[in-house]
Coordinates of C-alpha atoms in Angstrom, one line a residue:
Chain M
M178 CA 58.2 -91.2 7.4
Y179 CA 57.1 -88.7 4.9
A180 CA 55.2 -91.2 2.8
Q181 CA 52.9 -92.9 5.2
L182 CA 50.1 -94.4 3.2
V183 CA 50.9 -95.2 -0.4
E184 CA 48.4 -97.0 -2.6
T185 CA 50.0 -99.8 -4.7
G186 CA 46.8 -100.5 -6.6
V187 CA 47.5 -104.2 -6.0
K188 CA 45.0 -106.3 -4.1
R189 CA 47.4 -109.2 -3.4
V190 CA 50.9 -110.2 -4.1
T191 CA 51.2 -112.2 -7.2
P192 CA 53.0 -115.5 -6.7
L193 CA 56.1 -116.2 -8.9
A194 CA 54.2 -119.0 -10.7
E195 CA 51.6 -116.6 -12.0
M196 CA 54.1 -114.1 -13.3
S197 CA 55.1 -113.5 -16.9
E198 CA 58.7 -114.1 -17.8
Q199 CA 59.4 -110.4 -17.6
E200 CA 57.8 -110.0 -14.3
R201 CA 59.6 -113.0 -12.9
S202 CA 63.0 -111.8 -14.0
F203 CA 62.2 -108.4 -12.4
Q204 CA 61.2 -110.1 -9.1
E205 CA 64.3 -112.2 -9.2
R206 CA 66.4 -109.1 -9.5
I207 CA 64.6 -107.6 -6.5
D208 CA 65.1 -110.7 -4.5
G209 CA 68.7 -110.7 -5.4
E210 CA 69.1 -107.2 -4.0
I211 CA 70.1 -105.7 -7.3
K212 CA 68.9 -102.1 -7.6
I213 CA 66.3 -101.3 -10.2
E214 CA 67.5 -98.4 -12.4
A215 CA 65.5 -95.9 -14.5
K216 CA 66.0 -97.7 -17.8
N217 CA 65.2 -101.2 -16.5
W218 CA 61.8 -102.8 -17.2
M219 CA 59.5 -102.6 -14.2
P220 CA 55.8 -103.5 -13.7
E221 CA 53.6 -100.5 -14.2
A222 CA 52.2 -100.8 -10.7
Y223 CA 55.8 -100.7 -9.3
R224 CA 56.4 -97.5 -11.2
Q225 CA 53.2 -95.9 -10.1
T226 CA 53.7 -96.9 -6.5
L227 CA 57.1 -95.4 -6.5
I228 CA 55.9 -92.2 -8.2
R229 CA 53.3 -91.9 -5.5
Q230 CA 55.7 -92.6 -2.7
I231 CA 58.5 -90.4 -3.8
S232 CA 56.3 -87.5 -4.8
Q233 CA 54.6 -87.8 -1.4
H234 CA 58.0 -87.7 0.2
A235 CA 59.0 -84.6 -1.9
H236 CA 55.8 -82.8 -1.1
S237 CA 56.4 -83.4 2.6
E238 CA 59.7 -81.7 2.4
I239 CA 58.2 -78.7 0.8
V240 CA 55.1 -78.4 3.0
G241 CA 57.3 -79.2 5.9
M242 CA 59.1 -75.9 5.5
L243 CA 55.9 -74.1 6.5
P244 CA 55.7 -75.0 10.2
E245 CA 59.3 -73.9 10.6
G246 CA 58.9 -70.9 8.5
N247 CA 56.3 -69.9 11.1
W248 CA 59.2 -69.4 13.6
V249 CA 62.2 -68.5 11.4
T250 CA 61.3 -64.8 11.7
R251 CA 61.1 -65.2 15.5
A252 CA 64.0 -67.4 16.3
P253 CA 65.4 -66.0 19.6
T254 CA 69.2 -65.9 19.0
F255 CA 71.6 -65.6 16.1
K256 CA 72.6 -69.3 16.6
R257 CA 69.1 -70.6 16.5
K258 CA 68.1 -68.4 13.6
L259 CA 71.0 -69.6 11.5
Q260 CA 70.4 -73.2 12.4
L261 CA 66.7 -72.9 11.4
M262 CA 67.5 -71.1 8.2
A263 CA 70.1 -73.8 7.3
K264 CA 67.6 -76.5 8.0
I265 CA 64.9 -75.0 5.9
Q266 CA 67.3 -74.6 3.1
D267 CA 68.3 -78.3 3.4
E268 CA 64.6 -79.2 3.2
A269 CA 64.1 -77.3 0.0
G270 CA 67.2 -79.2 -1.3
H271 CA 65.7 -82.5 -0.2
G272 CA 62.5 -81.7 -2.1
L273 CA 64.6 -81.0 -5.2
Y274 CA 66.5 -84.3 -4.9
L275 CA 63.3 -86.2 -4.5
Y276 CA 61.5 -84.6 -7.4
S277 CA 64.5 -85.5 -9.5
A278 CA 64.4 -89.1 -8.4
M279 CA 60.7 -89.1 -9.1
E280 CA 61.2 -87.8 -12.6
T281 CA 63.5 -90.7 -13.5
L282 CA 60.3 -92.7 -13.4
G283 CA 58.8 -90.6 -16.2
A284 CA 56.6 -88.5 -13.9
D285 CA 56.4 -84.7 -14.3
R286 CA 57.2 -82.5 -11.4
D287 CA 54.7 -79.8 -12.3
E288 CA 51.9 -82.4 -12.7
E289 CA 52.6 -83.9 -9.4
V290 CA 52.8 -80.5 -7.7
A291 CA 49.4 -79.7 -9.3
R292 CA 48.0 -83.0 -7.8
L293 CA 49.3 -81.8 -4.4
H294 CA 47.6 -78.5 -4.7
S295 CA 44.3 -80.0 -5.9
G296 CA 44.4 -82.2 -2.8
K297 CA 44.8 -85.5 -4.7
A298 CA 48.3 -86.2 -3.6
K299 CA 49.2 -86.5 0.0
Y300 CA 52.1 -85.3 2.2
S301 CA 53.0 -86.3 5.7
S302 CA 50.2 -85.8 8.2
I303 CA 52.7 -84.3 10.7
F304 CA 52.9 -81.0 8.9
N305 CA 49.2 -80.4 9.4
Y306 CA 49.9 -79.6 13.1
P307 CA 50.6 -76.1 14.2
T308 CA 53.9 -74.9 15.7
L309 CA 52.7 -72.9 18.8
N310 CA 55.9 -72.1 20.7
W311 CA 59.6 -72.0 20.2
A312 CA 60.1 -75.4 21.7
D313 CA 58.2 -76.8 18.7
M314 CA 61.3 -76.1 16.7
G315 CA 63.3 -78.4 18.9
A316 CA 60.5 -81.0 19.1
V317 CA 60.1 -81.1 15.3
G318 CA 63.8 -81.6 14.9
W319 CA 64.0 -84.2 17.5
L320 CA 60.7 -86.2 17.1
V321 CA 59.7 -85.5 13.5
D322 CA 63.1 -85.6 11.9
G323 CA 63.8 -88.5 14.3
A324 CA 60.9 -90.5 13.0
A325 CA 61.9 -89.6 9.5
I326 CA 65.3 -90.9 10.0
V327 CA 64.1 -94.3 11.4
N328 CA 62.1 -94.6 8.2
Q329 CA 64.7 -93.3 5.8
V330 CA 67.7 -95.2 7.1
V331 CA 65.7 -98.3 6.0
L332 CA 64.8 -96.7 2.7
Q333 CA 68.5 -96.4 1.9
R334 CA 68.1 -100.0 1.0
T335 CA 65.0 -99.5 -1.0
S336 CA 65.0 -101.4 -4.3
Y337 CA 64.8 -98.4 -6.7
G338 CA 68.3 -97.0 -7.1
P339 CA 67.6 -93.3 -7.6
Y340 CA 65.4 -93.3 -4.5
S341 CA 67.9 -95.2 -2.4
R342 CA 70.7 -92.8 -3.3
A343 CA 68.6 -89.8 -2.5
M344 CA 67.9 -91.3 0.9
V345 CA 71.6 -91.7 1.6
R346 CA 72.2 -88.0 1.0
I347 CA 69.2 -86.9 2.8
C348 CA 69.8 -89.0 5.9
K349 CA 73.1 -87.4 6.6
E350 CA 71.5 -83.9 6.8
E351 CA 68.5 -85.1 8.7
S352 CA 70.6 -86.7 11.4
F353 CA 72.3 -83.3 11.9
H354 CA 68.9 -81.6 12.2
Q355 CA 67.7 -84.1 14.7
R356 CA 70.7 -83.5 17.0
Q357 CA 70.2 -79.8 16.7
G358 CA 66.5 -80.1 17.6
Y359 CA 67.4 -82.2 20.6
E360 CA 70.0 -79.7 21.7
I361 CA 67.4 -76.9 21.5
L362 CA 65.2 -78.8 24.0
L363 CA 68.1 -79.8 26.2
T364 CA 69.3 -76.2 26.5
M365 CA 65.8 -75.0 27.4
M366 CA 65.4 -77.8 30.0
R367 CA 68.8 -77.5 31.6
E368 CA 69.6 -73.8 31.3
G369 CA 66.2 -72.2 30.8
N370 CA 63.6 -71.0 33.2
Q371 CA 60.3 -72.6 34.2
A372 CA 58.4 -71.0 31.4
Q373 CA 60.8 -72.5 28.9
R374 CA 60.6 -76.0 30.5
D375 CA 56.8 -75.7 30.3
M376 CA 57.1 -74.9 26.6
V377 CA 59.2 -78.1 26.1
Q378 CA 56.7 -80.3 27.8
D379 CA 53.9 -78.7 26.0
A380 CA 55.6 -79.2 22.6
I381 CA 56.2 -82.9 23.4
N382 CA 52.6 -83.3 24.6
R383 CA 51.3 -81.9 21.3
L384 CA 53.7 -83.6 18.9
W385 CA 54.3 -87.0 20.4
W386 CA 51.2 -88.8 19.0
P387 CA 51.4 -87.0 15.6
A388 CA 55.1 -88.2 15.4
L389 CA 54.0 -91.8 16.0
M390 CA 51.4 -91.5 13.3
M391 CA 54.2 -90.7 10.8
F392 CA 54.8 -94.4 10.4
G393 CA 51.4 -94.9 8.9
P394 CA 48.6 -97.3 9.8
S395 CA 49.1 -100.3 11.9
D396 CA 50.2 -103.4 10.0
E397 CA 46.8 -105.0 10.1
H398 CA 45.3 -102.0 8.4
S399 CA 48.0 -101.6 5.9
P400 CA 46.8 -103.4 2.8
N401 CA 49.4 -102.0 0.5
S402 CA 52.4 -103.0 2.6
A403 CA 52.6 -106.6 1.4
Q404 CA 53.2 -105.6 -2.2
S405 CA 55.5 -102.8 -1.2
M406 CA 57.5 -105.2 0.9
A407 CA 57.6 -107.9 -1.9
W408 CA 59.0 -105.2 -4.2
K409 CA 61.4 -104.2 -1.4
I410 CA 60.2 -100.6 -1.8
K411 CA 59.4 -100.9 1.9
R412 CA 61.9 -102.9 3.9
Q413 CA 60.2 -103.0 7.3
S414 CA 56.6 -102.8 8.4
N415 CA 55.0 -99.7 9.9
D416 CA 54.7 -101.2 13.3
E417 CA 58.3 -102.4 13.4
L418 CA 59.6 -99.0 12.6
R419 CA 57.2 -97.3 15.0
Q420 CA 58.4 -99.7 17.8
R421 CA 62.0 -99.0 17.0
F422 CA 61.4 -95.2 17.1
I423 CA 59.7 -95.5 20.5
D424 CA 62.4 -97.7 22.0
Q425 CA 65.2 -95.4 21.0
T426 CA 63.3 -92.1 21.8
I427 CA 62.1 -92.8 25.4
P428 CA 65.6 -92.8 26.9
Q429 CA 66.2 -89.4 25.2
L430 CA 62.9 -88.2 26.6
E431 CA 64.1 -89.3 30.1
L432 CA 67.4 -87.5 29.7
L433 CA 65.5 -84.3 29.0
G434 CA 63.6 -84.8 32.2
C435 CA 60.2 -84.7 30.4
T436 CA 57.3 -87.0 30.5
C437 CA 55.5 -88.9 27.7
P438 CA 51.8 -88.0 27.2
D439 CA 51.0 -91.8 27.1
P440 CA 49.8 -93.2 30.4
E441 CA 50.1 -96.8 29.0
L442 CA 53.8 -96.4 28.1
K443 CA 55.7 -99.0 30.0
W444 CA 58.9 -101.1 29.6
N445 CA 58.1 -104.7 28.8
A446 CA 61.1 -106.8 29.9
E447 CA 59.7 -109.9 28.4
R448 CA 59.4 -108.3 24.9
G449 CA 62.5 -106.2 25.3
H450 CA 60.4 -103.2 24.0
Y451 CA 58.2 -100.5 25.3
D452 CA 54.5 -101.2 25.3
F453 CA 52.5 -98.1 24.4
G454 CA 48.9 -96.9 24.2
E455 CA 46.5 -96.9 21.2
I456 CA 47.0 -94.3 18.6
Q457 CA 44.0 -92.1 17.8
W458 CA 43.4 -93.6 14.4
E459 CA 40.3 -91.6 13.8
E460 CA 42.4 -88.4 14.1
F461 CA 45.0 -89.9 11.8
Y462 CA 42.5 -90.6 9.0
E463 CA 40.8 -87.3 9.5
V464 CA 44.1 -85.5 9.1
L465 CA 45.0 -87.6 6.0
K466 CA 41.6 -86.7 4.5
G467 CA 42.4 -83.0 4.9
N468 CA 40.6 -82.3 8.1
G469 CA 43.6 -81.7 10.4
P470 CA 44.3 -78.5 12.2
C471 CA 46.4 -76.8 9.4
N472 CA 45.6 -78.8 6.2
Q473 CA 43.7 -75.8 4.8
E474 CA 46.4 -73.2 5.6
R475 CA 49.3 -75.3 4.4
L476 CA 47.7 -76.0 1.0
D477 CA 46.5 -72.4 0.7
T478 CA 50.0 -71.1 1.3
R479 CA 51.5 -73.4 -1.3
R480 CA 48.8 -72.7 -3.9
Q481 CA 49.2 -69.0 -3.3
A482 CA 53.0 -69.2 -3.7
M483 CA 52.6 -70.9 -7.1
E484 CA 49.8 -68.5 -8.2
D485 CA 51.7 -65.4 -7.1
G486 CA 54.9 -66.7 -8.7
A487 CA 53.4 -67.5 -12.1
W488 CA 54.4 -64.2 -13.7
V489 CA 58.0 -64.7 -12.4
R490 CA 58.3 -68.1 -14.0
A491 CA 56.7 -66.8 -17.2
A492 CA 59.3 -63.9 -17.2
A493 CA 62.2 -66.4 -16.7
V494 CA 61.0 -68.5 -19.6
A495 CA 60.4 -65.5 -21.9
H496 CA 63.8 -64.0 -21.1
A497 CA 65.6 -67.3 -21.6
A498 CA 64.0 -67.7 -25.0
R499 CA 64.9 -64.1 -26.0
K500 CA 68.4 -64.6 -24.8
A501 CA 68.8 -67.9 -26.7
A502 CA 67.5 -66.2 -29.9
R503 CA 70.0 -63.4 -29.4
D504 CA 72.9 -65.8 -28.8
A505 CA 72.0 -67.8 -31.9
A506 CA 71.9 -64.7 -34.1
Chain B
M256 CA 82.8 -36.5 16.9
N257 CA 84.4 -39.5 18.5
P258 CA 86.0 -41.7 15.8
A259 CA 85.4 -44.8 17.9
N260 CA 81.7 -44.0 18.0
D261 CA 81.7 -43.4 14.3
L262 CA 83.3 -46.8 13.7
L263 CA 80.8 -48.4 16.0
N264 CA 78.0 -46.7 14.1
H265 CA 79.3 -48.0 10.8
L266 CA 79.7 -51.6 12.1
L267 CA 76.0 -51.3 13.2
R268 CA 75.1 -50.1 9.8
L269 CA 76.8 -53.1 8.2
G270 CA 75.4 -55.6 10.8
D271 CA 71.9 -54.2 11.0
S272 CA 71.5 -53.9 7.3
A273 CA 72.5 -57.6 6.8
L274 CA 70.3 -58.7 9.6
V275 CA 67.2 -56.8 8.4
Q276 CA 67.7 -57.9 4.8
G277 CA 68.1 -61.5 6.1
Q278 CA 64.9 -61.1 8.1
R279 CA 63.0 -60.0 5.1
L280 CA 64.2 -63.0 3.2
C281 CA 63.0 -65.3 6.0
E282 CA 59.5 -63.9 5.4
W283 CA 59.6 -65.6 1.9
C284 CA 59.9 -69.1 3.4
G285 CA 57.4 -71.4 1.7
R286 CA 56.2 -68.6 -0.5
A287 CA 58.8 -68.3 -3.3
P288 CA 57.8 -68.5 -7.0
A289 CA 59.8 -71.8 -7.5
L290 CA 61.5 -74.4 -5.3
E291 CA 64.9 -73.3 -6.6
E292 CA 64.1 -69.9 -5.2
E293 CA 63.1 -71.2 -1.8
L294 CA 66.6 -72.6 -1.7
A295 CA 68.3 -69.5 -3.0
L296 CA 66.4 -66.9 -0.9
M297 CA 67.1 -68.9 2.3
N298 CA 70.7 -69.4 1.2
V299 CA 71.3 -65.6 0.7
G300 CA 69.5 -64.9 4.0
L301 CA 71.6 -67.3 5.8
D302 CA 74.8 -65.7 4.5
L303 CA 73.6 -62.3 5.6
V304 CA 72.4 -63.2 9.1
G305 CA 75.8 -64.9 9.6
Q306 CA 77.6 -61.7 8.5
A307 CA 75.3 -59.7 10.7
R308 CA 76.4 -61.7 13.7
N309 CA 80.1 -61.2 12.8
W310 CA 79.7 -57.4 12.6
L311 CA 77.6 -57.2 15.8
D312 CA 80.1 -59.4 17.6
Y313 CA 82.7 -56.8 16.9
A314 CA 80.4 -53.9 17.7
A315 CA 79.7 -55.5 21.0
E316 CA 83.4 -55.8 21.8
L317 CA 83.9 -52.1 21.0
L318 CA 80.9 -51.2 23.1
A319 CA 82.2 -53.2 26.0
D320 CA 79.1 -52.6 28.1
G321 CA 78.2 -56.2 28.7
R322 CA 75.9 -56.6 25.7
D323 CA 76.6 -59.3 23.1
A324 CA 75.6 -59.6 19.5
D325 CA 72.3 -61.3 20.4
H326 CA 71.5 -58.5 22.8
L327 CA 72.3 -55.9 20.1
A328 CA 70.1 -57.7 17.6
F329 CA 67.2 -58.7 19.7
R330 CA 66.9 -56.0 22.4
R331 CA 67.7 -52.8 20.6
D332 CA 64.8 -50.4 19.6
E333 CA 64.3 -49.1 16.2
R334 CA 65.7 -45.7 17.1
A335 CA 69.0 -47.4 17.8
Y336 CA 69.1 -49.5 14.6
R337 CA 71.4 -48.2 11.9
N338 CA 70.4 -50.4 8.9
L339 CA 69.8 -48.9 5.5
L340 CA 66.2 -47.7 5.0
L341 CA 66.2 -49.7 1.7
V342 CA 66.4 -53.2 3.4
E343 CA 63.6 -52.6 5.9
Q344 CA 61.1 -52.0 3.0
P345 CA 58.4 -54.7 2.8
N346 CA 59.1 -57.5 0.4
G347 CA 56.2 -56.6 -1.9
D348 CA 56.1 -58.9 -4.9
F349 CA 59.2 -60.7 -6.3
A350 CA 60.1 -57.7 -8.4
V351 CA 60.4 -55.5 -5.3
T352 CA 62.3 -58.2 -3.4
M353 CA 64.8 -58.7 -6.2
L354 CA 65.3 -55.1 -7.1
K355 CA 65.8 -54.3 -3.4
Q356 CA 68.3 -57.2 -3.2
F357 CA 70.1 -55.9 -6.3
F358 CA 70.4 -52.3 -5.0
Y359 CA 71.7 -53.6 -1.7
D360 CA 74.1 -56.2 -3.2
A361 CA 75.6 -53.6 -5.5
W362 CA 76.3 -51.3 -2.6
H363 CA 77.3 -54.2 -0.3
L364 CA 79.9 -55.7 -2.6
E365 CA 81.7 -52.4 -3.2
T366 CA 81.5 -51.5 0.5
L367 CA 83.1 -54.9 1.3
R368 CA 85.7 -54.5 -1.4
G369 CA 86.9 -51.4 0.4
L370 CA 86.7 -52.9 3.8
C371 CA 89.0 -55.8 2.7
L372 CA 91.7 -53.0 2.5
S373 CA 91.0 -51.7 6.0
S374 CA 93.9 -51.2 8.4
D375 CA 91.8 -53.1 11.0
P376 CA 92.5 -56.8 10.6
R377 CA 89.3 -57.7 12.4
I378 CA 87.3 -55.8 9.7
V379 CA 89.3 -57.4 6.9
G380 CA 88.6 -60.8 8.4
V381 CA 84.8 -60.4 8.3
A382 CA 84.7 -58.5 5.1
A383 CA 86.8 -61.0 3.2
K384 CA 84.5 -63.8 4.0
A385 CA 81.4 -61.7 3.3
F386 CA 82.9 -60.5 0.0
K387 CA 82.8 -64.1 -1.4
E388 CA 79.2 -64.6 -0.4
V389 CA 78.0 -61.2 -1.7
T390 CA 79.7 -61.8 -5.1
Y391 CA 77.3 -64.6 -5.5
H392 CA 74.3 -62.6 -4.2
L393 CA 75.0 -59.8 -6.7
R394 CA 75.4 -62.2 -9.6
R395 CA 72.1 -63.7 -8.7
S396 CA 70.1 -60.5 -8.1
S397 CA 71.6 -58.9 -11.3
E398 CA 70.4 -61.9 -13.3
W399 CA 66.9 -61.6 -11.8
V400 CA 66.7 -57.9 -12.5
E401 CA 67.6 -58.6 -16.1
R402 CA 65.2 -61.5 -16.4
L403 CA 62.3 -59.6 -15.0
G404 CA 63.1 -56.3 -16.7
D405 CA 63.6 -58.1 -20.0
G406 CA 61.0 -60.8 -19.5
T407 CA 57.3 -60.4 -20.2
E408 CA 55.2 -57.2 -20.5
E409 CA 53.9 -57.9 -17.0
S410 CA 57.3 -58.5 -15.4
H411 CA 58.6 -55.3 -17.0
R412 CA 55.7 -53.3 -15.7
R413 CA 56.2 -54.8 -12.2
M414 CA 59.9 -53.8 -12.3
L415 CA 58.9 -50.3 -13.1
Q416 CA 56.5 -50.2 -10.2
A417 CA 59.2 -51.7 -7.9
L418 CA 61.7 -49.0 -9.1
A419 CA 59.2 -46.3 -8.4
R420 CA 58.7 -47.6 -4.9
L421 CA 62.4 -48.2 -4.1
W422 CA 64.4 -45.6 -5.9
R423 CA 64.3 -42.8 -3.3
F424 CA 65.9 -45.1 -0.8
T425 CA 69.0 -45.5 -2.9
E426 CA 70.0 -41.9 -2.0
E427 CA 71.7 -43.2 1.2
L428 CA 73.7 -45.7 -0.8
I429 CA 75.5 -43.0 -2.7
A430 CA 75.4 -40.1 -0.3
T431 CA 78.7 -39.3 1.4
D432 CA 78.7 -39.1 5.1
P433 CA 81.5 -36.9 6.6
A434 CA 82.2 -39.3 9.5
E435 CA 82.6 -42.2 7.1
L436 CA 84.8 -40.2 4.9
A437 CA 87.0 -39.4 7.9
L438 CA 87.2 -43.1 8.8
H439 CA 88.1 -43.9 5.2
Q440 CA 90.9 -41.3 5.3
A441 CA 92.1 -42.9 8.5
G442 CA 92.4 -46.2 6.5
L443 CA 89.5 -48.0 8.2
L444 CA 86.6 -48.0 5.8
A445 CA 85.8 -48.1 2.1
D446 CA 86.0 -44.9 0.1
P447 CA 82.3 -43.7 0.0
A448 CA 82.9 -41.9 -3.3
Q449 CA 84.2 -45.0 -4.9
V450 CA 81.3 -47.0 -3.6
A451 CA 78.9 -44.5 -5.1
T452 CA 80.6 -44.5 -8.5
A453 CA 80.8 -48.2 -8.7
W454 CA 77.1 -48.5 -7.6
R455 CA 75.9 -46.1 -10.3
D456 CA 77.9 -47.9 -12.9
R457 CA 76.6 -51.2 -11.9
V458 CA 73.0 -50.1 -11.9
A459 CA 73.4 -48.5 -15.3
A460 CA 74.9 -51.6 -16.8
V461 CA 72.4 -54.0 -15.4
F462 CA 69.4 -51.7 -16.1
A463 CA 70.6 -51.4 -19.7
R464 CA 70.4 -55.2 -20.1
A465 CA 67.1 -55.2 -18.3
T466 CA 65.7 -52.5 -20.5
L467 CA 64.9 -50.4 -17.5
P468 CA 65.3 -46.6 -17.3
V469 CA 67.8 -45.1 -14.8
P470 CA 65.9 -42.3 -13.0
E471 CA 67.3 -39.0 -12.0
A472 CA 69.4 -39.2 -8.8
P473 CA 67.2 -39.1 -5.8
S474 CA 67.5 -36.3 -3.3
H475 CA 67.9 -36.4 0.5
F476 CA 64.7 -36.3 2.6
Y477 CA 63.7 -36.2 6.2
L478 CA 64.5 -39.8 7.1
D479 CA 68.0 -40.8 8.0
A480 CA 69.0 -44.3 9.1
R481 CA 72.4 -43.1 10.3
K482 CA 70.5 -41.2 13.0
G483 CA 68.0 -44.0 13.6
L484 CA 65.2 -42.2 11.7
H485 CA 63.5 -45.1 10.0
T486 CA 60.4 -45.7 8.0
E487 CA 57.4 -47.2 9.9
H488 CA 58.2 -50.6 8.6
L489 CA 61.2 -51.3 10.9
G490 CA 59.3 -51.2 14.2
L491 CA 56.9 -54.0 13.1
L492 CA 59.8 -56.0 11.7
L493 CA 61.6 -55.8 15.0
A494 CA 58.5 -56.4 17.1
Q495 CA 58.2 -59.8 15.4
M496 CA 61.9 -60.6 15.3
Q497 CA 62.5 -59.7 19.0
S498 CA 59.3 -61.0 20.5
L499 CA 60.8 -64.0 22.3
P500 CA 63.9 -62.4 23.9
R501 CA 61.7 -59.5 24.9
A502 CA 59.1 -61.7 26.5
Y503 CA 61.6 -63.8 28.3
P504 CA 64.5 -61.6 29.1
D505 CA 66.2 -64.0 31.4
A506 CA 65.8 -67.1 29.2
V507 CA 68.6 -69.1 27.7
W508 CA 67.9 -70.4 24.2

């Protein structure tokens, strides 16, 4: 999910015959489903692609705390407040795992965060949408974490060992968040009043399409996918994952008693899948370029946090140095 | 005075303080100085809100007027809140937040230590669980006070400013309330004198390492959280925290 458009810098997939011996033995390892580890040789483009993908994923966890942080001070009951706080805490933890996985590739966390803040590095487009009512907390858990899981379950088999292992840990927690999110919506629909049911439908209307966009561009406009698939960084195409998400989510939507904001959505018995309408790709690319509803606010908040915290980090470093000197004396 | 009311008041003091402190920590979400701090601030907040629920559950049982913990937290006005004035103070910069956390943790740990010896098993149950969590909170906030006090020139200066802003609110942490003293003598609560002594010792020790001066003991002033006389900060905090349950009183979340 959280890394939806990753440049590989590779125009076409190199055939085995054109590879050097080193490249060929690397590709054979990949084809043999043997995980690549930090100390193994890897093509520079593989390394850079992974750094981009994992950092994008990590940034998404961190920026993704903000739409929920918007409601954590307003959660309506103890139970919901505690759940949301636990979820936000998990997300910060996921960010930490992922930055660590990224650092095994020789990248530097601070440099990558600086790239995020300067607008050079991306994060998931979904977090540029505002959370406007409490039902958004349920819908984000159900749809956004749901889309993330569809993607991440596959990434548990990604070819780079540290990334794959991070995904295993993260998936367990994400599944829990997703069930909680769904339960928020179910409670509002079944036990709530009309105003609450309206909030749920409103949240779904606003977040449905952005959640589908989390899978990235359609396969025909996904020039980087072929190389990522050959390296088994990606294991399934954007459109395959998107279709799987829709197929598994529509029955859940029906159980809620809500409708899908897609007039073209229809079960196709022949394909055994749901057909669905065209995604607003113009909107998708605008959001990725930084022109979504909250891009500015999200980055401003993160930049401000780092700026305001600079003196704290400097103090921690100075104190640690003084303490180390004292201990050595 | 009615001892049952006094006990209820004290449970509200414990629960409301934990809740308001937790609420302040929620405000840090996405704004902490480092990713590790995002995790830690939310972790501490989560512990505190959980403790608040446990205390308010018990308070609601004693009240027995049909209100539950959620009702107490999300529908009570500021004049009915009994939290420490300290914890409702705005977060300010990280120095204010950590010093506030430290003053509260140092009071909280000693208070809980005493409550673990209560003759009321329900109090012991909640306090014993909270004690483990607050041990961690205090270790962490003490370390930050030390790091910032004995860090850079700027961090030291900011700690002095934080101290100037917060110190007067520490009066209520060490002042002895007759009703609480009576409850202690009845075997229910911590000994307020012991809490005060331990608090002063802890502050002196951590401040020495942090190269911070311990000011003269603050004196009592007009405000009094035990009577629901709060600073102007609490009303706004509650307006935000309670907005949904207030707007949709018949809703089920």
